[in-house]
XYZ file of C-alpha atoms in Angstrom:
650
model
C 19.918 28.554 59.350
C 21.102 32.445 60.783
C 18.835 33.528 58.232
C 16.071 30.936 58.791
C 16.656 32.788 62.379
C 17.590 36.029 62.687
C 15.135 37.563 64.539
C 14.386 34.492 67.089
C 16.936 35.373 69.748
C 15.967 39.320 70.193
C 12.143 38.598 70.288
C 12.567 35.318 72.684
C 15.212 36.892 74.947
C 14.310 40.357 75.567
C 10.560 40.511 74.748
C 9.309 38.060 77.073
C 5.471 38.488 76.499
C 2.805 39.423 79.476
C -0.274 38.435 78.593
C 0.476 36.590 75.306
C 1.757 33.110 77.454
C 3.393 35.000 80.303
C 2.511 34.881 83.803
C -0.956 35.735 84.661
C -0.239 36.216 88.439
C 1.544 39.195 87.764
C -0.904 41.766 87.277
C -2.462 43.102 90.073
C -5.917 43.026 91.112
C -6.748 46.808 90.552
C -4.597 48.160 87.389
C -4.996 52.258 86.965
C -5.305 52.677 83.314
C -5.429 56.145 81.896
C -7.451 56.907 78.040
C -5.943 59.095 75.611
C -7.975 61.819 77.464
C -6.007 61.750 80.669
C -9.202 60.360 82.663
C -7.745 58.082 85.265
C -9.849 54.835 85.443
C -9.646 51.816 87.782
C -10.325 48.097 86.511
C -10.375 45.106 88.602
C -8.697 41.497 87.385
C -10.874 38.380 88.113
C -9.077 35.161 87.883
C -11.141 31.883 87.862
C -9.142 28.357 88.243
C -11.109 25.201 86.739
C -10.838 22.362 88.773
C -11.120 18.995 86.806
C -13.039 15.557 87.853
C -11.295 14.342 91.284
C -13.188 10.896 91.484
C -10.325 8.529 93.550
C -11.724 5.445 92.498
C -14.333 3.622 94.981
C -15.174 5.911 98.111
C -12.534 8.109 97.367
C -11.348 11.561 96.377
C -8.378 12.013 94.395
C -6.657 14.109 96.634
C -3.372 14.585 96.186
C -4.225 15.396 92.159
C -7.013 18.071 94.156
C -4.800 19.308 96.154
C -1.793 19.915 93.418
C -4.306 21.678 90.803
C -5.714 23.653 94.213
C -2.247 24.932 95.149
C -1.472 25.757 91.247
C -4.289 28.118 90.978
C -3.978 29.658 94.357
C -0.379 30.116 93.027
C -1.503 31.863 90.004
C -3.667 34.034 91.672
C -7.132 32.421 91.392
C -10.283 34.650 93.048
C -13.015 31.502 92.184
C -12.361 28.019 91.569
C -14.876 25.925 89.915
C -15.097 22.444 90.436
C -16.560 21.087 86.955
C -18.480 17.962 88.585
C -17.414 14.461 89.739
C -15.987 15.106 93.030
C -16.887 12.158 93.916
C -16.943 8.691 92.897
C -19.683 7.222 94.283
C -21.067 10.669 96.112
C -20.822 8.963 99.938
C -20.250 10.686 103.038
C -16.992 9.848 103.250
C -16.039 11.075 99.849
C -17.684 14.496 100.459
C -15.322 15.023 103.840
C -12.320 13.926 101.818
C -13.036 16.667 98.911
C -14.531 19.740 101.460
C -11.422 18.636 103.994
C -9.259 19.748 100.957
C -11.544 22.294 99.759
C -12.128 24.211 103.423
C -8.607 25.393 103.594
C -8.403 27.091 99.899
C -11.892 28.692 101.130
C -10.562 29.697 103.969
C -7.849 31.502 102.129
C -10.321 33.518 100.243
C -10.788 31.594 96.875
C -14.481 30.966 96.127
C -15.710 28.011 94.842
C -18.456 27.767 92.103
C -19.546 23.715 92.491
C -21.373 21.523 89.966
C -23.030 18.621 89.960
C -21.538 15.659 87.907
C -23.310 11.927 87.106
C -20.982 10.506 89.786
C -22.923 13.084 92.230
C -26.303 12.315 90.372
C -27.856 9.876 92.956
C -28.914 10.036 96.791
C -25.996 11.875 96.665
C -28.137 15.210 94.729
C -30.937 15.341 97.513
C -28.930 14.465 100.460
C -24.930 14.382 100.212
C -24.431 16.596 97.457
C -27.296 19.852 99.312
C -26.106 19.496 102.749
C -22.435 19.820 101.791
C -22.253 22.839 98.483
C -24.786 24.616 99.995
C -22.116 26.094 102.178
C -20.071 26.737 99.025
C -22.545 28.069 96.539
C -22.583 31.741 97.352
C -25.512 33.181 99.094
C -26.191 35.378 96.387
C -26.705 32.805 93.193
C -29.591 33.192 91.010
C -31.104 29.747 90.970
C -32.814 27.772 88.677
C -36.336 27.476 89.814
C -36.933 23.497 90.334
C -33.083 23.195 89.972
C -31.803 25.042 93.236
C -28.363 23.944 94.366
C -27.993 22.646 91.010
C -28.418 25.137 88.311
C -27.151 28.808 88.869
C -25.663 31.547 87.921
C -23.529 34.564 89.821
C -22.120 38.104 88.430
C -18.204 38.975 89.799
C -17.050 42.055 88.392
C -17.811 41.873 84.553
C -18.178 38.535 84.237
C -21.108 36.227 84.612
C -20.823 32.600 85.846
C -23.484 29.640 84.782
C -23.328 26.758 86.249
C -25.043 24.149 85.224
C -26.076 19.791 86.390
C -24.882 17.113 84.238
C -27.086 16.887 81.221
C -28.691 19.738 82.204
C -28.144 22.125 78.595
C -31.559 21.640 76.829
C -33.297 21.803 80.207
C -31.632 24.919 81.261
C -31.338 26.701 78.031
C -34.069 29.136 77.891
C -33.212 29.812 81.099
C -29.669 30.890 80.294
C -31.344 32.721 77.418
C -33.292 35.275 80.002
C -30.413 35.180 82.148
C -27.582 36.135 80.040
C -30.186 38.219 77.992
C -31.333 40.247 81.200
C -27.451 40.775 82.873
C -26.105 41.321 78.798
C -25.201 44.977 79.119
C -23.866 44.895 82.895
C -20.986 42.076 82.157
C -18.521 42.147 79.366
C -17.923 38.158 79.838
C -19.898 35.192 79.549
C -18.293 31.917 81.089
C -21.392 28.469 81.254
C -19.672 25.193 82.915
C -21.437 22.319 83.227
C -19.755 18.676 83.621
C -20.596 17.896 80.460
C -20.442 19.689 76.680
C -23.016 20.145 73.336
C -19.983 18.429 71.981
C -17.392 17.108 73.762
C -14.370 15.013 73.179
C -14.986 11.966 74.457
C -18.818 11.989 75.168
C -21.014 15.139 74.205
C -24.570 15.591 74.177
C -24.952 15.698 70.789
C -24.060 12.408 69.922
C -25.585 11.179 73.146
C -29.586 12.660 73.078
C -29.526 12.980 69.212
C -27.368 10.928 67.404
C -27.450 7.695 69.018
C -30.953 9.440 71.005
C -34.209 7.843 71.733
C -37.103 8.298 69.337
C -39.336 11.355 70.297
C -37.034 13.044 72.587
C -36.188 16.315 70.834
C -35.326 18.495 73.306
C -32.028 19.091 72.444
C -32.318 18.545 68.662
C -35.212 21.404 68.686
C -32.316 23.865 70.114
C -29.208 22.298 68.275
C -28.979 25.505 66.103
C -30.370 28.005 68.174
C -27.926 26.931 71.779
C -24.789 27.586 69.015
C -26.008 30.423 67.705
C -26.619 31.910 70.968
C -23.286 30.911 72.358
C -21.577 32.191 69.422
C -23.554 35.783 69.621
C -22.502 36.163 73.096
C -19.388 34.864 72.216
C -19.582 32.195 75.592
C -16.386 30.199 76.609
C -17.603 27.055 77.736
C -15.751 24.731 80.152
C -16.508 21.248 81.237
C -14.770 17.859 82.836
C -16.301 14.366 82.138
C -13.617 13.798 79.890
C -10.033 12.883 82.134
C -8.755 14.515 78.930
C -7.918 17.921 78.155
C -9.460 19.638 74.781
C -10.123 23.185 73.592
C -11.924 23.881 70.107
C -13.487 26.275 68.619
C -17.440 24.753 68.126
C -19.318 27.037 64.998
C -22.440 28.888 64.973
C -25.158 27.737 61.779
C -24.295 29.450 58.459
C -27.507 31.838 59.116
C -26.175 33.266 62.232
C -24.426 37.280 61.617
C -22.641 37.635 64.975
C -22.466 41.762 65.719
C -19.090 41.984 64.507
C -19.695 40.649 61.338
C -20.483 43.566 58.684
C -17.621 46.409 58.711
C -20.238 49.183 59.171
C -20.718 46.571 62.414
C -17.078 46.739 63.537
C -13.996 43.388 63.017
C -14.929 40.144 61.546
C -15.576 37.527 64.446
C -16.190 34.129 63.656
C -19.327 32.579 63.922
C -18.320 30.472 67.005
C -17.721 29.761 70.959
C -14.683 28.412 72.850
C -15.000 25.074 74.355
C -12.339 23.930 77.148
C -13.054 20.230 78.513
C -10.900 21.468 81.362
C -8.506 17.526 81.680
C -7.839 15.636 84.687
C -7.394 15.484 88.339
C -8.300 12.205 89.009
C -6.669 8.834 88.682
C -7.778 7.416 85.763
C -7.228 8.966 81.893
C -9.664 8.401 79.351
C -8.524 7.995 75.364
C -9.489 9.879 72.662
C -12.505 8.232 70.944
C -14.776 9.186 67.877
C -12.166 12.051 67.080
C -12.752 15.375 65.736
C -16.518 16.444 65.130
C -15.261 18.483 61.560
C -18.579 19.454 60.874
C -19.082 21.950 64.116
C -15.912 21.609 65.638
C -11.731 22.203 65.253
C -9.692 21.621 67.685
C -6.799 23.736 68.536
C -4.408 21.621 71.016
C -5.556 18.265 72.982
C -3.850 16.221 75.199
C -4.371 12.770 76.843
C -2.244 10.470 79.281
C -3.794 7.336 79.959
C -0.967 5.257 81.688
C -1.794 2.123 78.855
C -0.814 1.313 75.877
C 2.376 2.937 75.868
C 1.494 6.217 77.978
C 3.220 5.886 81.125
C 1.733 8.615 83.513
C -1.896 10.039 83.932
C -1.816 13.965 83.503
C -2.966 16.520 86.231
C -4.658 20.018 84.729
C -5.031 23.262 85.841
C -6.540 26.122 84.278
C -6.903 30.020 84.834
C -9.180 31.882 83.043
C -8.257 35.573 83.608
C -10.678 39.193 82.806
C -9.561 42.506 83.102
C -11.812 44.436 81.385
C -13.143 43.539 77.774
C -9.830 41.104 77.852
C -9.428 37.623 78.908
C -5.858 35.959 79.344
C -6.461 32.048 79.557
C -3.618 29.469 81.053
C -3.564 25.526 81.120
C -0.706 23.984 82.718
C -0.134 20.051 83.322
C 2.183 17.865 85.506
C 2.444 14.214 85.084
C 2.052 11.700 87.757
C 1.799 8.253 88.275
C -0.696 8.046 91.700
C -3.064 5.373 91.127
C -5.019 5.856 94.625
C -4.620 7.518 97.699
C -2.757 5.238 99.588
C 0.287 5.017 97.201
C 1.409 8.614 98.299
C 1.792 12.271 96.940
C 4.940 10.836 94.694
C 5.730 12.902 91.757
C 3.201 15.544 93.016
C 4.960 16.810 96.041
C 6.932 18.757 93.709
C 4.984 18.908 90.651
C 6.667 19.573 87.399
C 4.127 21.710 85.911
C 4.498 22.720 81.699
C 2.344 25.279 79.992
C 0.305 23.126 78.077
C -1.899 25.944 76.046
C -2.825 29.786 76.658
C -4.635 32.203 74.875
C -5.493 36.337 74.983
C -8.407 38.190 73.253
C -10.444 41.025 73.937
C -14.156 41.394 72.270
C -13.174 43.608 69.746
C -11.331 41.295 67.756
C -10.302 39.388 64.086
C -10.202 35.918 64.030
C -8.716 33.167 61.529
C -8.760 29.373 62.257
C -5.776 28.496 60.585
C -5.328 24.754 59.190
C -1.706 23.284 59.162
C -0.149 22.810 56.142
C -0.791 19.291 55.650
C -3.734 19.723 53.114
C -3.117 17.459 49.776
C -2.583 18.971 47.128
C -5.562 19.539 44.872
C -8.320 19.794 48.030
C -10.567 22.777 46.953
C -9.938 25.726 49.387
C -13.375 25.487 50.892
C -14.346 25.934 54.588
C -11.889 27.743 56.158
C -8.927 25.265 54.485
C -5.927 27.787 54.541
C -2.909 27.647 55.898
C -1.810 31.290 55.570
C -1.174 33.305 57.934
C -3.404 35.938 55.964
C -6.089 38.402 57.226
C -8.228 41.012 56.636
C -7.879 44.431 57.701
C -8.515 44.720 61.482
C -9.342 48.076 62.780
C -8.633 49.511 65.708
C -10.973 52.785 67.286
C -7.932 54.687 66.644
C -8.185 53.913 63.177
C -4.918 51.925 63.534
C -5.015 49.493 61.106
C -3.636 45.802 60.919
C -3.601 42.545 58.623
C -1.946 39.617 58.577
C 0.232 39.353 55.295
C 2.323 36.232 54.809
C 3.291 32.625 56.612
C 2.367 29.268 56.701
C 1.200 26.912 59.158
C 4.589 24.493 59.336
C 4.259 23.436 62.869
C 1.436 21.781 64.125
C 0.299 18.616 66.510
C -1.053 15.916 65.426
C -3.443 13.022 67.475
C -5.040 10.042 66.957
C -8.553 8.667 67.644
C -9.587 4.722 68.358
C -12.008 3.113 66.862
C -15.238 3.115 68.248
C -18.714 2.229 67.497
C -22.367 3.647 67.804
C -25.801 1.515 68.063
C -29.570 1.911 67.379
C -32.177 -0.140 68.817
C -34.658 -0.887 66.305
C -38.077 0.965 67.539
C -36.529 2.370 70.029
C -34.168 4.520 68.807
C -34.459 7.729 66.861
C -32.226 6.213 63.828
C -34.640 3.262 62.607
C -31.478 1.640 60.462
C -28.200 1.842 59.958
C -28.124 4.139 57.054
C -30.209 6.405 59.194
C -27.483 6.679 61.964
C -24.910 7.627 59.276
C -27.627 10.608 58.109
C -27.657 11.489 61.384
C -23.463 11.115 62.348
C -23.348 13.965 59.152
C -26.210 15.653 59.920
C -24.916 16.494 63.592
C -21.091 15.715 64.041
C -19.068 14.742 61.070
C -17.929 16.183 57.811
C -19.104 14.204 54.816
C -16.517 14.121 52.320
C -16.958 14.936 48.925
C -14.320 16.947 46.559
C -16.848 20.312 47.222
C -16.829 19.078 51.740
C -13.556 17.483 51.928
C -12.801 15.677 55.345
C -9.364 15.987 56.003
C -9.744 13.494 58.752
C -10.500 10.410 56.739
C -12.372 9.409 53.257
C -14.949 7.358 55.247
C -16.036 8.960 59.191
C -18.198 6.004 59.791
C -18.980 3.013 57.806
C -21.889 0.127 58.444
C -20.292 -2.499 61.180
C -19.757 -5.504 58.982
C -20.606 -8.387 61.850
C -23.797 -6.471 63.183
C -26.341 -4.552 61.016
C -27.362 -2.712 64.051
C -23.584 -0.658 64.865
C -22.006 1.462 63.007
C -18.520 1.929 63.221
C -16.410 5.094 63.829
C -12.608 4.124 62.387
C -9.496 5.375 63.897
C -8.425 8.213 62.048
C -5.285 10.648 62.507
C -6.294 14.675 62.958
C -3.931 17.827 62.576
C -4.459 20.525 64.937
C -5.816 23.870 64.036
C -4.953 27.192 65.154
C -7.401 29.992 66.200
C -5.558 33.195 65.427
C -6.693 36.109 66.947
C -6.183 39.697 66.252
C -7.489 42.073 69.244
C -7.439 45.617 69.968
C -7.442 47.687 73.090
C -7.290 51.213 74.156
C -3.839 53.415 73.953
C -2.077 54.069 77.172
C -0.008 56.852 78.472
C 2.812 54.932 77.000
C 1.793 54.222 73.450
C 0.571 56.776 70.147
C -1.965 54.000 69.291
C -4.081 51.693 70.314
C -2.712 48.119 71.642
C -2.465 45.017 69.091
C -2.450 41.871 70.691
C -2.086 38.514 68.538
C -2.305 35.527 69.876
C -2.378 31.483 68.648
C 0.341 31.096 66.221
C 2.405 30.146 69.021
C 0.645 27.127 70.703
C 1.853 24.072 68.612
C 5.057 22.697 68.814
C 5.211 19.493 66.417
C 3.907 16.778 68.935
C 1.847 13.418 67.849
C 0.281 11.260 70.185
C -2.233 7.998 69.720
C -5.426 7.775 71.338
C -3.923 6.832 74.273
C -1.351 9.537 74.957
C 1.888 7.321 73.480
C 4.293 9.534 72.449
C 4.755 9.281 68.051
C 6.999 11.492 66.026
C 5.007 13.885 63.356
C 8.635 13.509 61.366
C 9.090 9.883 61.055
C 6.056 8.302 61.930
C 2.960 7.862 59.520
C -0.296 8.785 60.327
C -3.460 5.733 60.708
C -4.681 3.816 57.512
C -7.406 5.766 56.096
C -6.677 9.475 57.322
C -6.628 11.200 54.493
C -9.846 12.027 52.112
C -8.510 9.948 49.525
C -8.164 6.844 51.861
C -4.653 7.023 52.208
C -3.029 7.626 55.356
C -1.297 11.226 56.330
C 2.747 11.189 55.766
C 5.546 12.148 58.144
C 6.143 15.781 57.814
C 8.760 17.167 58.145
C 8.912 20.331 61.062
C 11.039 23.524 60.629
C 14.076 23.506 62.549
C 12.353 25.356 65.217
C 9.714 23.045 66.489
C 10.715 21.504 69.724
C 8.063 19.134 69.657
C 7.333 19.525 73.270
C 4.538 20.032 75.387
C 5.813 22.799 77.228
C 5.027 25.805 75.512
C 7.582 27.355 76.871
C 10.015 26.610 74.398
C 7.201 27.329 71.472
C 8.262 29.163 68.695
C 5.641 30.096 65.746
C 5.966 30.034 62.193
C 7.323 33.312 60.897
C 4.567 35.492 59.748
C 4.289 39.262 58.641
C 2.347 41.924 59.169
C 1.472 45.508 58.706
C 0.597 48.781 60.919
C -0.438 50.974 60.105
C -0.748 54.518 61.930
C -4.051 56.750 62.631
C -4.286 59.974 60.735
C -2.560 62.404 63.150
C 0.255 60.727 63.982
C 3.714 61.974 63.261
C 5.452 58.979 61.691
C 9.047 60.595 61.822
C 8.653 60.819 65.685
C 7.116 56.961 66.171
C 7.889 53.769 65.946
C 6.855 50.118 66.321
C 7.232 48.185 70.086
C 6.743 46.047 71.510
C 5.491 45.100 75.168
C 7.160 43.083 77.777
C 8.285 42.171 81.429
C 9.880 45.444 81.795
C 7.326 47.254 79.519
C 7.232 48.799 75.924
C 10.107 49.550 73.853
C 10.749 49.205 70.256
C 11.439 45.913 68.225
C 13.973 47.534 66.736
C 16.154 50.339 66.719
C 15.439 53.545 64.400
C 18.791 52.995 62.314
C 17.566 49.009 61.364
C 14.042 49.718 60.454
C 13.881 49.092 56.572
C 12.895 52.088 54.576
C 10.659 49.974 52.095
C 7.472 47.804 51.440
C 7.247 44.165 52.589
C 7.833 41.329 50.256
C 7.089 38.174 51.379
C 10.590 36.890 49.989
C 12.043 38.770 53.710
C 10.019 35.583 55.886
C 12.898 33.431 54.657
C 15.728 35.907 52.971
C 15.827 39.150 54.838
C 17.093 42.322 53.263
C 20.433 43.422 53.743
C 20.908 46.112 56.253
C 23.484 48.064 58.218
C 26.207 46.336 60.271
C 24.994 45.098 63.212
C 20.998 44.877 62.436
C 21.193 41.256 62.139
C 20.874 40.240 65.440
C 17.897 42.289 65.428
C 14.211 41.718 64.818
C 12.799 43.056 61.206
C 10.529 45.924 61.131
C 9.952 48.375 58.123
C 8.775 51.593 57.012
C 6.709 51.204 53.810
C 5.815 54.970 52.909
C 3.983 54.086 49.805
C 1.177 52.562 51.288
C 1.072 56.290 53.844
C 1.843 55.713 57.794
C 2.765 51.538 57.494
C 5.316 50.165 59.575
C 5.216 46.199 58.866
C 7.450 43.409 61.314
C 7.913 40.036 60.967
C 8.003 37.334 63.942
C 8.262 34.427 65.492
C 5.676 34.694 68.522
C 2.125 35.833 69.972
C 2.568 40.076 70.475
C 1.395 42.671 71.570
C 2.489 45.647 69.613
C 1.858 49.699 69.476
C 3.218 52.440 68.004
C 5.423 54.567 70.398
C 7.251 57.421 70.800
C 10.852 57.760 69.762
């Protein structure tokens, strides 16, 4: 076990990562960075907080969930807030003072808030309630909609542009996003659309909604199905939503004919052919559970969490979310708290001192590699088709430096695992666009699910949806048990004054932990407990699995420790390899992962992830990093954590 562990201890206690899952609130709001030339620049940090559904239940806010997500964000820093839709429950006058009573003082303070209309809001509450009161929050200088004013809009904040968009509002709006983001492309370096609701969703989603299970004839969306991914993907959009009382965030795929920029090395890194989705969780007092699962075919999700206070959950969850830019970079943040508030009037309770966790987190800049990594709980024999690896394995990623980096060896041990209930989807004969049974399940593959065969295996079940057998009008989506993906992401920035090389930052092999939870947010062990009837593509059901010793199977990623993986460095022509070596940044800035007598004069082997060499007395405490002058100016590390590395100075 010291072996299994022997660089754990250095890289946890003193390289705390910024960034990578630390702190967001502690960079400043203007950051002097200096370029390899010596020109002094100056580049602003934009933080936006997402503010979930607060519906109270009846003619109520949810305030005290408002108010604890509110005083998180303002604690983290937040310039904007945006309220994804359903402040309200039933949009009445009332409700609207409760929410803007809340609201005014964080306003007040200087955070700006971006509001959206929801369906609870969709009523007399659009042209009277919902206009007279976020017209004095939707900044004067929005671009709106024309025929949508108030309702869809868009603003520019330092290099990032903000749409925001009604419930149900995608395939009306989307051309309109189109000339928006198309005519403000080379002025922002960010692209964030919100809307209440999602293309795909996790418990809802357009998708299934207006195509799926749609109505004959109506083909709005289904005309731009391709061409809203592909554009979301090429402008590589993070999308965030609420509707859900749950909190997801996936990765949702581009067509197969879509070439984003970066795809072609004469073009620059290989980016995948997708967008990020958050459905942003919960600030209200109900929970929703997770229904219909996974949609394999467009979507993988990378961590999901639910709290439903039924069926063995004991607590709804409260979210809050920072999304932060500084320059081409953006740092993302999603903490939770648990509470048991059912309504106003039973008090603040656990939320007068909230116990907030880092539920998920995530850093990237635009020139970046990618890898959605699958957890190693394929069965044996499954053809390694669409993206089904477990490795951590890359590419070569290249810096502008001409730093190189890849990803060498490791294996996706830890990993969360959920459950979905079952659920069901109907046609109405000559009214609906499916005209039988059989047509819905062309449709359910067509749009959302994976059909499994040995060549399109569906690691989520052998069957995703099956005629009902009581009503030949329904057909049925079974309960199923999913593994968590991770989206791995390898991302370069510019050298600073204190590094030879340009910055490497890696991030998403360290946002899994080993949890399992059913559809309702029960707590299950991924060790002892077996996954649903039917979850694997052979019809069986997915096994226990057994977690390395270092998964704490917790929510807080605070304790989160990734899978050992490798990889390699290596240097720019023109740097002097006997004067540099490999660091490190953290709280209290770069230094080197290891000192110059413990760095390994040799090439990797992927035997070191779980027998390291032997080297001098009193290297063992200390993290592993090598030389490897055969392959010309390589350094190569192994660890246990999201980075950000650089060569440095000795």
């Amino acid at each position: 076990m010291k072996q299994l562990n022997y660089n754990l201890a250095a890289l946890l206690a003193a390289l705390a990562l910024t960034g990578c899952g630390g702190d967001s609130s502690s960079s400043s709001d203007d950051t002097d960075t200096t370029d390899k030339g010596g020109t002094p620049a100056t580049t602003s940090t934009l933080r936006i907080g997402l503010l979930p559904d607060t519906q109270g239940g009846g003619d109520n806010v949810a305030m005290h969930p408002m108010k604890a997500v509110l005083d998180k964000e303002q604690a983290l820093g937040a310039n904007i807030v945006i309220p994804v839709g359903d402040l309200t429950d039933h949009g009445t006058t009332g409700e609207f003072e409760q929410w803007t009573s809340i609201a005014e003082g964080y306003r007040d303070a200087g955070i700006e808030f971006l509001p959206l209309m929801g369906n609870h809001e969709d009523s007399y509450a659009y042209s009277v309630e919902w206009v007279e009161n976020m017209k004095h929050y939707i900044p004067d200088d929005a671009v709106h909609m024309a025929g949508a004013q108030y309702l869809n809009y868009y603003v520019i904040r330092d290099n990032v542009m903000i749409v925001l968009l009604k419930y149900y509002n995608l395939p009306i709006a989307f051309q309109w996003i189109k000339q928006a983001v198309n005519t403000h492309r080379d002025e922002v370096d960010h692209i964030v659309i919100a809307s209440h609701d999602g293309l795909i969703g996790a418990k809802y989603g357009e998708t299934r909604e207006m195509i799926v299970e749609g109505v004959t004839g109506d083909n709005l969306l289904m005309n731009q199905w391709d061409d809203i991914r592909a554009f979301f993907a090429r402008n590589d959009v993070i999308w965030v939503q609420g509707h859900e009382h749950m909190y997801q965030r996936s990765v949702i795929t581009a067509p197969i004919y879509v070439d984003p920029t970066s795809w072609t090395e004469e073009e620059g890194n290989y980016r995948l052919p997708q967008y990020t989705q958050i459905v942003s969780g919960n600030a209200s007092y109900k929970g929703y559970e997770f229904r219909y699962g996974e949609r394999e075919l467009v979507q993988r999700i990378v961590q999901q969490k639910m709290n439903t206070k039924s069926k063995g959950s004991t607590a709804y969850d409260v979210n809050a979310s920072v999304l932060t830019f500084h320059g081409p970079r953006v740092d993302y943040e999603s903490w939770f708290a648990e509470h048991t508030i059912t309504r106003n009037e039973d008090g603040v309770k656990e939320l007068a001192d909230p116990n907030w966790q880092l539920l998920d987190r995530f850093s990237r800049t635009s020139n970046r590699c990618e890898r959605v990594v699958y957890p190693n709980s394929i069965p044996d024999g499954t053809r390694p088709v669409m993206y089904l690896d477990s490795q951590y394995i890359s590419n070569d990623c290249r810096a502008d430096d001409g730093s190189t980096a890849r990803m060498v060896a490791g294996t996706n041990n830890t990993f969360n695992r959920l459950e979905s209930r079952t659920r069901d989807m109907e046609l109405t004969p000559g009214f609906s666009r499916a005209e039988s049974v059989p047509d819905l399940m062309r449709l359910s593959y067509q749009y959302l699910f994976q059909y499994n065969q040995p060549w399109t295996p569906n690691l989520n079940a052998e069957n995703r949806v099956i005629p009902n057998g009581g009503d030949s009008n329904v057909l049925d989506i079974p309960e199923t048990t999913m593994d968590l993906k991770e989206d791995v992401a390898m991302s370069w920035q510019p050298a600073t004054d204190d590094t030879l090389s340009d910055i490497l930052i890696i991030s998403g092999t360290q946002n899994q932990t080993g949890t399992y939870s059913s559809a309702y947010g029960a707590v299950k062990d991924l060790e002892a407990d077996t996954g649903l009837p039917g979850s694997q593509p052979d019809g069986t059901a997915k096994q226990a699995h057994t977690l390395p010793a270092s998964a704490s199977k917790d929510w807080d990623l605070s304790s989160a420790v990734s899978d050992r993986y490798a990889l390699t460095f290596d240097a720019a022509a023109g740097i002097a390899t006997e004067t540099a070596t490999l660091g490190m940044h953290s709280e209290s800035g770069w230094q080197a992962i290891t000192s110059a007598g413990c760095v390994i004069n040799q090439p990797f082997d992927e035997s070191f992830l779980a027998t390291p060499p032997v080297r001098s007395a009193g290297c063992d405490a200390e993290p592993l990093v090598g030389f490897d002058a055969d392959h010309g100016q390589r350094w190569w590390v192994v660890l246990e954590q999201d980075a950000e590395l650089a060569l440095l100075a000795r």
